[in-house]
Amino acid sequence: MTDAFMGPPWQMDWRLDALSCRDGLPEQVRSMVDEVRAELVTAKDPYFRGIDADADLPVTMYVEPVRSTDPKGPHIMYFDNHRGWLVYTFTPRAQDPQITVEEVFWQ
């Protein structure tokens, strides 16, 4: 066990309903969701806080808080030029930081 704060790659967990939604998507969309997942688990700060913090994301993706009044709450990551999104929370615990996917949607 180490005393240092853990960094990326982060662990990711899925709510069962979000995972079943992801599994029900067409193959090309599932690959886009996997790209979103890769961006989240390797991000220095999965909430992309700060000016231009999401500048390294592909042009088809961006992140914002679900509610602007709750910047540490759930966030939404849009992908495929707003045709889909993934709602997630990040728990920055010292022992076991984790991203939890709550919802996946694509139209």
Tab-separated table of N, CA, C and O in Angstrom:
chain	number	residue	atom	x	y	z
A	1	MET	N	0.845	-1.178	0.000
A	1	MET	CA	0.000	0.000	0.000
A	1	MET	C	0.887	1.236	0.000
A	1	MET	O	1.897	1.299	0.657
A	2	THR	N	0.484	2.221	-0.747
A	2	THR	CA	1.262	3.441	-0.880
A	2	THR	C	0.473	4.630	-0.336
A	2	THR	O	-0.749	4.626	-0.333
A	3	ASP	N	1.188	5.662	0.100
A	3	ASP	CA	0.541	6.855	0.634
A	3	ASP	C	0.242	7.886	-0.449
A	3	ASP	O	-0.451	8.855	-0.205
A	4	ALA	N	0.758	7.682	-1.649
A	4	ALA	CA	0.557	8.653	-2.720
A	4	ALA	C	-0.844	8.532	-3.306
A	4	ALA	O	-1.429	7.452	-3.341
A	5	PHE	N	-1.359	9.672	-3.764
A	5	PHE	CA	-2.668	9.684	-4.406
A	5	PHE	C	-2.583	8.950	-5.730
A	5	PHE	O	-1.655	9.143	-6.498
A	6	MET	N	-3.536	8.088	-5.965
A	6	MET	CA	-3.542	7.331	-7.208
A	6	MET	C	-3.939	8.237	-8.366
A	6	MET	O	-4.715	9.157	-8.215
A	7	GLY	N	-3.420	7.950	-9.523
A	7	GLY	CA	-3.754	8.712	-10.710
A	7	GLY	C	-4.240	7.795	-11.812
A	7	GLY	O	-4.496	6.620	-11.584
A	8	PRO	N	-4.349	8.329	-13.013
A	8	PRO	CA	-4.842	7.514	-14.110
A	8	PRO	C	-3.910	6.340	-14.382
A	8	PRO	O	-2.731	6.446	-14.100
A	9	PRO	N	-4.405	5.265	-14.926
A	9	PRO	CA	-5.780	5.039	-15.348
A	9	PRO	C	-6.699	4.772	-14.159
A	9	PRO	O	-6.351	4.066	-13.221
A	10	TRP	N	-7.892	5.372	-14.233
A	10	TRP	CA	-8.890	5.224	-13.183
A	10	TRP	C	-9.680	3.943	-13.391
A	10	TRP	O	-9.793	3.450	-14.497
A	11	GLN	N	-10.241	3.443	-12.310
A	11	GLN	CA	-11.154	2.316	-12.413
A	11	GLN	C	-12.503	2.847	-12.887
A	11	GLN	O	-12.877	3.966	-12.582
A	12	MET	N	-13.232	2.019	-13.631
A	12	MET	CA	-14.548	2.424	-14.101
A	12	MET	C	-15.536	1.306	-13.809
A	12	MET	O	-15.242	0.137	-14.042
A	13	ASP	N	-16.679	1.694	-13.287
A	13	ASP	CA	-17.761	0.756	-13.013
A	13	ASP	C	-18.993	1.255	-13.748
A	13	ASP	O	-19.139	2.443	-13.990
A	14	TRP	N	-19.892	0.351	-14.095
A	14	TRP	CA	-21.107	0.687	-14.831
A	14	TRP	C	-22.312	0.264	-14.028
A	14	TRP	O	-22.335	-0.840	-13.482
A	15	ARG	N	-23.332	1.120	-13.961
A	15	ARG	CA	-24.615	0.647	-13.449
A	15	ARG	C	-25.118	-0.388	-14.439
A	15	ARG	O	-24.848	-0.303	-15.634
A	16	LEU	N	-25.848	-1.381	-13.954
A	16	LEU	CA	-26.294	-2.465	-14.823
A	16	LEU	C	-27.182	-1.968	-15.959
A	16	LEU	O	-27.070	-2.446	-17.091
A	17	ASP	N	-28.061	-0.999	-15.687
A	17	ASP	CA	-28.917	-0.486	-16.757
A	17	ASP	C	-28.107	0.284	-17.800
A	17	ASP	O	-28.391	0.209	-18.999
A	18	ALA	N	-27.067	0.997	-17.379
A	18	ALA	CA	-26.211	1.707	-18.331
A	18	ALA	C	-25.420	0.714	-19.179
A	18	ALA	O	-25.271	0.902	-20.388
A	19	LEU	N	-24.950	-0.354	-18.558
A	19	LEU	CA	-24.208	-1.370	-19.297
A	19	LEU	C	-25.105	-2.083	-20.302
A	19	LEU	O	-24.690	-2.340	-21.436
A	20	SER	N	-26.343	-2.366	-19.922
A	20	SER	CA	-27.242	-3.031	-20.866
A	20	SER	C	-27.603	-2.092	-22.016
A	20	SER	O	-27.756	-2.544	-23.151
A	21	CYS	N	-27.721	-0.788	-21.764
A	21	CYS	CA	-27.947	0.182	-22.844
A	21	CYS	C	-26.759	0.199	-23.790
A	21	CYS	O	-26.925	0.206	-25.013
A	22	ARG	N	-25.564	0.213	-23.232
A	22	ARG	CA	-24.353	0.191	-24.056
A	22	ARG	C	-24.298	-1.072	-24.903
A	22	ARG	O	-23.993	-1.030	-26.098
A	23	ASP	N	-24.604	-2.218	-24.310
A	23	ASP	CA	-24.546	-3.482	-25.030
A	23	ASP	C	-25.614	-3.574	-26.119
A	23	ASP	O	-25.455	-4.338	-27.076
A	24	GLY	N	-26.690	-2.810	-26.005
A	24	GLY	CA	-27.754	-2.823	-26.995
A	24	GLY	C	-27.522	-1.882	-28.171
A	24	GLY	O	-28.306	-1.874	-29.119
A	25	LEU	N	-26.458	-1.103	-28.127
A	25	LEU	CA	-26.165	-0.162	-29.204
A	25	LEU	C	-25.525	-0.872	-30.390
A	25	LEU	O	-24.920	-1.938	-30.229
A	26	PRO	N	-25.630	-0.300	-31.598
A	26	PRO	CA	-24.933	-0.875	-32.756
A	26	PRO	C	-23.420	-0.918	-32.508
A	26	PRO	O	-22.882	-0.125	-31.728
A	27	GLU	N	-22.743	-1.812	-33.192
A	27	GLU	CA	-21.304	-2.039	-32.977
A	27	GLU	C	-20.479	-0.758	-33.126
A	27	GLU	O	-19.598	-0.489	-32.325
A	28	GLN	N	-20.760	0.063	-34.158
A	28	GLN	CA	-19.954	1.268	-34.358
A	28	GLN	C	-20.156	2.259	-33.212
A	28	GLN	O	-19.240	2.976	-32.838
A	29	VAL	N	-21.341	2.301	-32.626
A	29	VAL	CA	-21.604	3.196	-31.504
A	29	VAL	C	-20.935	2.656	-30.246
A	29	VAL	O	-20.383	3.429	-29.452
A	30	ARG	N	-20.952	1.340	-30.050
A	30	ARG	CA	-20.241	0.756	-28.903
A	30	ARG	C	-18.764	1.092	-28.963
A	30	ARG	O	-18.141	1.368	-27.936
A	31	SER	N	-18.194	1.106	-30.167
A	31	SER	CA	-16.777	1.477	-30.277
A	31	SER	C	-16.573	2.944	-29.910
A	31	SER	O	-15.556	3.302	-29.316
A	32	MET	N	-17.551	3.824	-30.226
A	32	MET	CA	-17.448	5.229	-29.800
A	32	MET	C	-17.538	5.334	-28.279
A	32	MET	O	-16.804	6.123	-27.675
A	33	VAL	N	-18.424	4.548	-27.665
A	33	VAL	CA	-18.535	4.549	-26.202
A	33	VAL	C	-17.229	4.051	-25.599
A	33	VAL	O	-16.763	4.583	-24.580
A	34	ASP	N	-16.589	3.071	-26.229
A	34	ASP	CA	-15.294	2.596	-25.740
A	34	ASP	C	-14.224	3.673	-25.857
A	34	ASP	O	-13.344	3.777	-25.006
A	35	GLU	N	-14.313	4.500	-26.900
A	35	GLU	CA	-13.379	5.630	-27.028
A	35	GLU	C	-13.609	6.648	-25.912
A	35	GLU	O	-12.653	7.194	-25.353
A	36	VAL	N	-14.879	6.916	-25.594
A	36	VAL	CA	-15.207	7.822	-24.490
A	36	VAL	C	-14.638	7.257	-23.196
A	36	VAL	O	-14.027	7.980	-22.400
A	37	ARG	N	-14.834	5.953	-22.980
A	37	ARG	CA	-14.309	5.305	-21.784
A	37	ARG	C	-12.800	5.466	-21.695
A	37	ARG	O	-12.257	5.801	-20.648
A	38	ALA	N	-12.110	5.265	-22.809
A	38	ALA	CA	-10.653	5.403	-22.823
A	38	ALA	C	-10.227	6.830	-22.468
A	38	ALA	O	-9.251	7.025	-21.735
A	39	GLU	N	-10.952	7.818	-22.971
A	39	GLU	CA	-10.631	9.213	-22.639
A	39	GLU	C	-10.831	9.482	-21.150
A	39	GLU	O	-10.027	10.161	-20.519
A	40	LEU	N	-11.900	8.938	-20.580
A	40	LEU	CA	-12.195	9.185	-19.164
A	40	LEU	C	-11.195	8.516	-18.239
A	40	LEU	O	-10.721	9.129	-17.281
A	41	VAL	N	-10.875	7.259	-18.479
A	41	VAL	CA	-10.010	6.550	-17.538
A	41	VAL	C	-8.564	7.009	-17.623
A	41	VAL	O	-7.796	6.786	-16.684
A	42	THR	N	-8.182	7.685	-18.709
A	42	THR	CA	-6.807	8.165	-18.819
A	42	THR	C	-6.661	9.657	-18.560
A	42	THR	O	-5.549	10.178	-18.562
A	43	ALA	N	-7.762	10.361	-18.324
A	43	ALA	CA	-7.712	11.812	-18.085
A	43	ALA	C	-7.097	12.100	-16.716
A	43	ALA	O	-7.351	11.389	-15.747
A	44	LYS	N	-6.296	13.143	-16.645
A	44	LYS	CA	-5.708	13.537	-15.360
A	44	LYS	C	-6.810	13.903	-14.369
A	44	LYS	O	-6.750	13.551	-13.201
A	45	ASP	N	-7.819	14.626	-14.833
A	45	ASP	CA	-8.984	14.982	-14.030
A	45	ASP	C	-10.228	14.619	-14.837
A	45	ASP	O	-10.557	15.303	-15.800
A	46	PRO	N	-10.931	13.532	-14.495
A	46	PRO	CA	-12.083	13.104	-15.282
A	46	PRO	C	-13.226	14.123	-15.341
A	46	PRO	O	-14.131	13.966	-16.151
A	47	TYR	N	-13.189	15.168	-14.516
A	47	TYR	CA	-14.208	16.209	-14.606
A	47	TYR	C	-13.764	17.356	-15.511
A	47	TYR	O	-14.506	18.290	-15.728
A	48	PHE	N	-12.558	17.287	-16.039
A	48	PHE	CA	-12.045	18.266	-16.991
A	48	PHE	C	-12.283	19.683	-16.506
A	48	PHE	O	-12.830	20.527	-17.199
A	49	ARG	N	-11.872	19.941	-15.256
A	49	ARG	CA	-12.065	21.268	-14.667
A	49	ARG	C	-10.978	22.219	-15.139
A	49	ARG	O	-9.839	21.827	-15.331
A	50	GLY	N	-11.337	23.458	-15.296
A	50	GLY	CA	-10.380	24.485	-15.683
A	50	GLY	C	-10.591	24.941	-17.117
A	50	GLY	O	-11.328	24.336	-17.889
A	51	ILE	N	-9.922	26.018	-17.460
A	51	ILE	CA	-10.037	26.582	-18.798
A	51	ILE	C	-9.322	25.671	-19.787
A	51	ILE	O	-8.168	25.311	-19.587
A	52	ASP	N	-10.016	25.311	-20.826
A	52	ASP	CA	-9.479	24.442	-21.885
A	52	ASP	C	-8.952	23.116	-21.361
A	52	ASP	O	-8.049	22.527	-21.943
A	53	ALA	N	-9.500	22.635	-20.257
A	53	ALA	CA	-9.041	21.353	-19.702
A	53	ALA	C	-9.411	20.197	-20.620
A	53	ALA	O	-8.755	19.168	-20.592
A	54	ASP	N	-10.438	20.390	-21.448
A	54	ASP	CA	-10.835	19.318	-22.357
A	54	ASP	C	-10.317	19.549	-23.780
A	54	ASP	O	-10.808	18.952	-24.734
A	55	ALA	N	-9.286	20.371	-23.911
A	55	ALA	CA	-8.746	20.691	-25.239
A	55	ALA	C	-8.143	19.469	-25.925
A	55	ALA	O	-8.075	19.424	-27.153
A	56	ASP	N	-7.712	18.469	-25.167
A	56	ASP	CA	-7.103	17.275	-25.756
A	56	ASP	C	-8.131	16.254	-26.228
A	56	ASP	O	-7.766	15.258	-26.844
A	57	LEU	N	-9.404	16.480	-25.927
A	57	LEU	CA	-10.436	15.544	-26.374
A	57	LEU	C	-10.642	15.658	-27.880
A	57	LEU	O	-10.444	16.729	-28.455
A	58	PRO	N	-11.070	14.572	-28.519
A	58	PRO	CA	-11.419	14.672	-29.946
A	58	PRO	C	-12.507	15.723	-30.151
A	58	PRO	O	-13.309	15.983	-29.251
A	59	VAL	N	-12.568	16.301	-31.338
A	59	VAL	CA	-13.501	17.398	-31.599
A	59	VAL	C	-14.959	16.969	-31.488
A	59	VAL	O	-15.842	17.815	-31.338
A	60	THR	N	-15.252	15.688	-31.541
A	60	THR	CA	-16.635	15.220	-31.441
A	60	THR	C	-17.071	14.998	-30.002
A	60	THR	O	-18.199	14.586	-29.760
A	61	MET	N	-16.184	15.248	-29.015
A	61	MET	CA	-16.496	15.007	-27.605
A	61	MET	C	-16.272	16.272	-26.788
A	61	MET	O	-15.347	17.030	-27.050
A	62	TYR	N	-17.132	16.457	-25.778
A	62	TYR	CA	-16.839	17.461	-24.759
A	62	TYR	C	-17.611	17.136	-23.493
A	62	TYR	O	-18.554	16.363	-23.504
A	63	VAL	N	-17.165	17.729	-22.389
A	63	VAL	CA	-17.678	17.411	-21.058
A	63	VAL	C	-18.222	18.671	-20.405
A	63	VAL	O	-17.658	19.755	-20.573
A	64	GLU	N	-19.309	18.499	-19.640
A	64	GLU	CA	-19.828	19.594	-18.819
A	64	GLU	C	-20.562	18.987	-17.627
A	64	GLU	O	-20.977	17.826	-17.682
A	65	PRO	N	-20.699	19.763	-16.540
A	65	PRO	CA	-21.483	19.265	-15.402
A	65	PRO	C	-22.949	19.128	-15.800
A	65	PRO	O	-23.444	19.890	-16.626
A	66	VAL	N	-23.637	18.164	-15.211
A	66	VAL	CA	-25.066	18.014	-15.469
A	66	VAL	C	-25.799	19.257	-14.988
A	66	VAL	O	-26.671	19.774	-15.667
A	67	ARG	N	-25.404	19.765	-13.809
A	67	ARG	CA	-25.953	21.019	-13.268
A	67	ARG	C	-24.789	21.952	-12.990
A	67	ARG	O	-23.853	21.588	-12.268
A	68	SER	N	-24.853	23.143	-13.504
A	68	SER	CA	-23.759	24.097	-13.298
A	68	SER	C	-23.611	24.478	-11.834
A	68	SER	O	-22.545	24.911	-11.405
A	69	THR	N	-24.662	24.305	-11.040
A	69	THR	CA	-24.585	24.634	-9.622
A	69	THR	C	-23.932	23.522	-8.803
A	69	THR	O	-23.727	23.697	-7.611
A	70	ASP	N	-23.607	22.409	-9.440
A	70	ASP	CA	-22.999	21.278	-8.748
A	70	ASP	C	-21.777	20.782	-9.537
A	70	ASP	O	-21.804	19.713	-10.142
A	71	PRO	N	-20.679	21.569	-9.542
A	71	PRO	CA	-19.520	21.215	-10.370
A	71	PRO	C	-18.785	19.949	-9.936
A	71	PRO	O	-18.017	19.400	-10.710
A	72	LYS	N	-19.037	19.461	-8.730
A	72	LYS	CA	-18.398	18.218	-8.281
A	72	LYS	C	-19.358	17.035	-8.378
A	72	LYS	O	-19.030	15.940	-7.960
A	73	GLY	N	-20.529	17.271	-8.954
A	73	GLY	CA	-21.532	16.221	-9.094
A	73	GLY	C	-21.391	15.492	-10.418
A	73	GLY	O	-20.331	15.500	-11.047
A	74	PRO	N	-22.465	14.857	-10.865
A	74	PRO	CA	-22.429	14.115	-12.130
A	74	PRO	C	-22.037	15.018	-13.299
A	74	PRO	O	-22.365	16.201	-13.325
A	75	HIS	N	-21.339	14.431	-14.247
A	75	HIS	CA	-20.943	15.124	-15.469
A	75	HIS	C	-21.480	14.361	-16.666
A	75	HIS	O	-21.763	13.165	-16.580
A	76	ILE	N	-21.580	15.059	-17.770
A	76	ILE	CA	-22.053	14.442	-19.004
A	76	ILE	C	-20.982	14.633	-20.066
A	76	ILE	O	-20.436	15.728	-20.219
A	77	MET	N	-20.640	13.543	-20.735
A	77	MET	CA	-19.674	13.605	-21.828
A	77	MET	C	-20.423	13.317	-23.122
A	77	MET	O	-20.967	12.239	-23.300
A	78	TYR	N	-20.501	14.331	-23.968
A	78	TYR	CA	-21.155	14.187	-25.265
A	78	TYR	C	-20.181	13.568	-26.251
A	78	TYR	O	-18.983	13.851	-26.202
A	79	PHE	N	-20.700	12.752	-27.153
A	79	PHE	CA	-19.864	12.172	-28.196
A	79	PHE	C	-20.669	12.086	-29.488
A	79	PHE	O	-21.882	12.287	-29.487
A	80	ASP	N	-19.996	11.805	-30.579
A	80	ASP	CA	-20.614	11.693	-31.901
A	80	ASP	C	-21.394	12.963	-32.237
A	80	ASP	O	-22.534	12.909	-32.688
A	81	ASN	N	-20.744	14.108	-32.004
A	81	ASN	CA	-21.338	15.418	-32.311
A	81	ASN	C	-22.732	15.588	-31.719
A	81	ASN	O	-23.673	15.972	-32.398
A	82	HIS	N	-22.855	15.283	-30.443
A	82	HIS	CA	-24.089	15.418	-29.655
A	82	HIS	C	-25.149	14.374	-29.964
A	82	HIS	O	-26.271	14.503	-29.499
A	83	ARG	N	-24.829	13.365	-30.728
A	83	ARG	CA	-25.824	12.323	-30.974
A	83	ARG	C	-25.909	11.364	-29.796
A	83	ARG	O	-26.868	10.620	-29.664
A	84	GLY	N	-24.885	11.370	-28.939
A	84	GLY	CA	-24.895	10.489	-27.785
A	84	GLY	C	-24.251	11.147	-26.589
A	84	GLY	O	-23.544	12.143	-26.712
A	85	TRP	N	-24.528	10.580	-25.406
A	85	TRP	CA	-23.885	11.076	-24.199
A	85	TRP	C	-23.743	9.956	-23.194
A	85	TRP	O	-24.406	8.930	-23.263
A	86	LEU	N	-22.863	10.208	-22.249
A	86	LEU	CA	-22.579	9.288	-21.160
A	86	LEU	C	-22.558	10.121	-19.883
A	86	LEU	O	-21.811	11.095	-19.806
A	87	VAL	N	-23.406	9.803	-18.921
A	87	VAL	CA	-23.454	10.517	-17.645
A	87	VAL	C	-22.657	9.693	-16.635
A	87	VAL	O	-22.853	8.486	-16.523
A	88	TYR	N	-21.755	10.364	-15.911
A	88	TYR	CA	-20.889	9.655	-14.976
A	88	TYR	C	-20.588	10.509	-13.767
A	88	TYR	O	-20.767	11.718	-13.777
A	89	THR	N	-20.138	9.846	-12.719
A	89	THR	CA	-19.631	10.532	-11.531
A	89	THR	C	-18.208	10.043	-11.282
A	89	THR	O	-17.843	8.937	-11.678
A	90	PHE	N	-17.427	10.885	-10.633
A	90	PHE	CA	-16.059	10.524	-10.270
A	90	PHE	C	-15.914	10.673	-8.774
A	90	PHE	O	-16.227	11.719	-8.214
A	91	THR	N	-15.465	9.615	-8.127
A	91	THR	CA	-15.238	9.637	-6.684
A	91	THR	C	-13.730	9.615	-6.453
A	91	THR	O	-13.099	8.574	-6.612
A	92	PRO	N	-13.134	10.757	-6.106
A	92	PRO	CA	-11.677	10.847	-5.983
A	92	PRO	C	-11.152	10.400	-4.621
A	92	PRO	O	-10.481	11.147	-3.929
A	93	ARG	N	-11.481	9.173	-4.239
A	93	ARG	CA	-10.987	8.660	-2.960
A	93	ARG	C	-9.488	8.410	-3.047
A	93	ARG	O	-8.962	8.088	-4.109
A	94	ALA	N	-8.800	8.529	-1.922
A	94	ALA	CA	-7.360	8.279	-1.901
A	94	ALA	C	-7.056	6.797	-2.105
A	94	ALA	O	-6.081	6.438	-2.758
A	95	GLN	N	-7.879	5.918	-1.564
A	95	GLN	CA	-7.621	4.481	-1.663
A	95	GLN	C	-8.089	3.876	-2.977
A	95	GLN	O	-7.415	3.048	-3.546
A	96	ASP	N	-9.253	4.268	-3.433
A	96	ASP	CA	-9.846	3.606	-4.586
A	96	ASP	C	-10.663	4.590	-5.420
A	96	ASP	O	-11.881	4.503	-5.464
A	97	PRO	N	-10.007	5.549	-6.120
A	97	PRO	CA	-10.768	6.489	-6.937
A	97	PRO	C	-11.470	5.743	-8.068
A	97	PRO	O	-10.940	4.778	-8.609
A	98	GLN	N	-12.671	6.186	-8.423
A	98	GLN	CA	-13.444	5.427	-9.386
A	98	GLN	C	-14.417	6.304	-10.149
A	98	GLN	O	-14.992	7.236	-9.613
A	99	ILE	N	-14.613	5.967	-11.421
A	99	ILE	CA	-15.621	6.580	-12.274
A	99	ILE	C	-16.792	5.613	-12.335
A	99	ILE	O	-16.603	4.415	-12.542
A	100	THR	N	-17.999	6.122	-12.156
A	100	THR	CA	-19.208	5.288	-12.244
A	100	THR	C	-20.087	5.834	-13.363
A	100	THR	O	-20.503	6.994	-13.316
A	101	VAL	N	-20.357	5.012	-14.361
A	101	VAL	CA	-21.222	5.395	-15.474
A	101	VAL	C	-22.664	5.144	-15.053
A	101	VAL	O	-23.022	4.037	-14.668
A	102	GLU	N	-23.478	6.189	-15.111
A	102	GLU	CA	-24.871	6.092	-14.683
A	102	GLU	C	-25.843	5.965	-15.850
A	102	GLU	O	-26.922	5.415	-15.683
A	103	GLU	N	-25.496	6.504	-17.009
A	103	GLU	CA	-26.417	6.477	-18.141
A	103	GLU	C	-25.642	6.558	-19.448
A	103	GLU	O	-24.654	7.267	-19.541
A	104	VAL	N	-26.102	5.830	-20.449
A	104	VAL	CA	-25.562	5.908	-21.804
A	104	VAL	C	-26.746	6.103	-22.737
A	104	VAL	O	-27.764	5.416	-22.613
A	105	PHE	N	-26.611	7.039	-23.671
A	105	PHE	CA	-27.689	7.308	-24.615
A	105	PHE	C	-27.094	7.640	-25.960
A	105	PHE	O	-26.046	8.287	-26.048
A	106	TRP	N	-27.735	7.191	-27.016
A	106	TRP	CA	-27.358	7.531	-28.366
A	106	TRP	C	-28.603	7.559	-29.227
A	106	TRP	O	-29.496	6.735	-29.071
A	107	GLN	N	-28.695	8.538	-30.135
A	107	GLN	CA	-29.866	8.620	-31.014
A	107	GLN	C	-29.468	8.687	-32.457
A	107	GLN	O	-28.447	9.150	-32.820
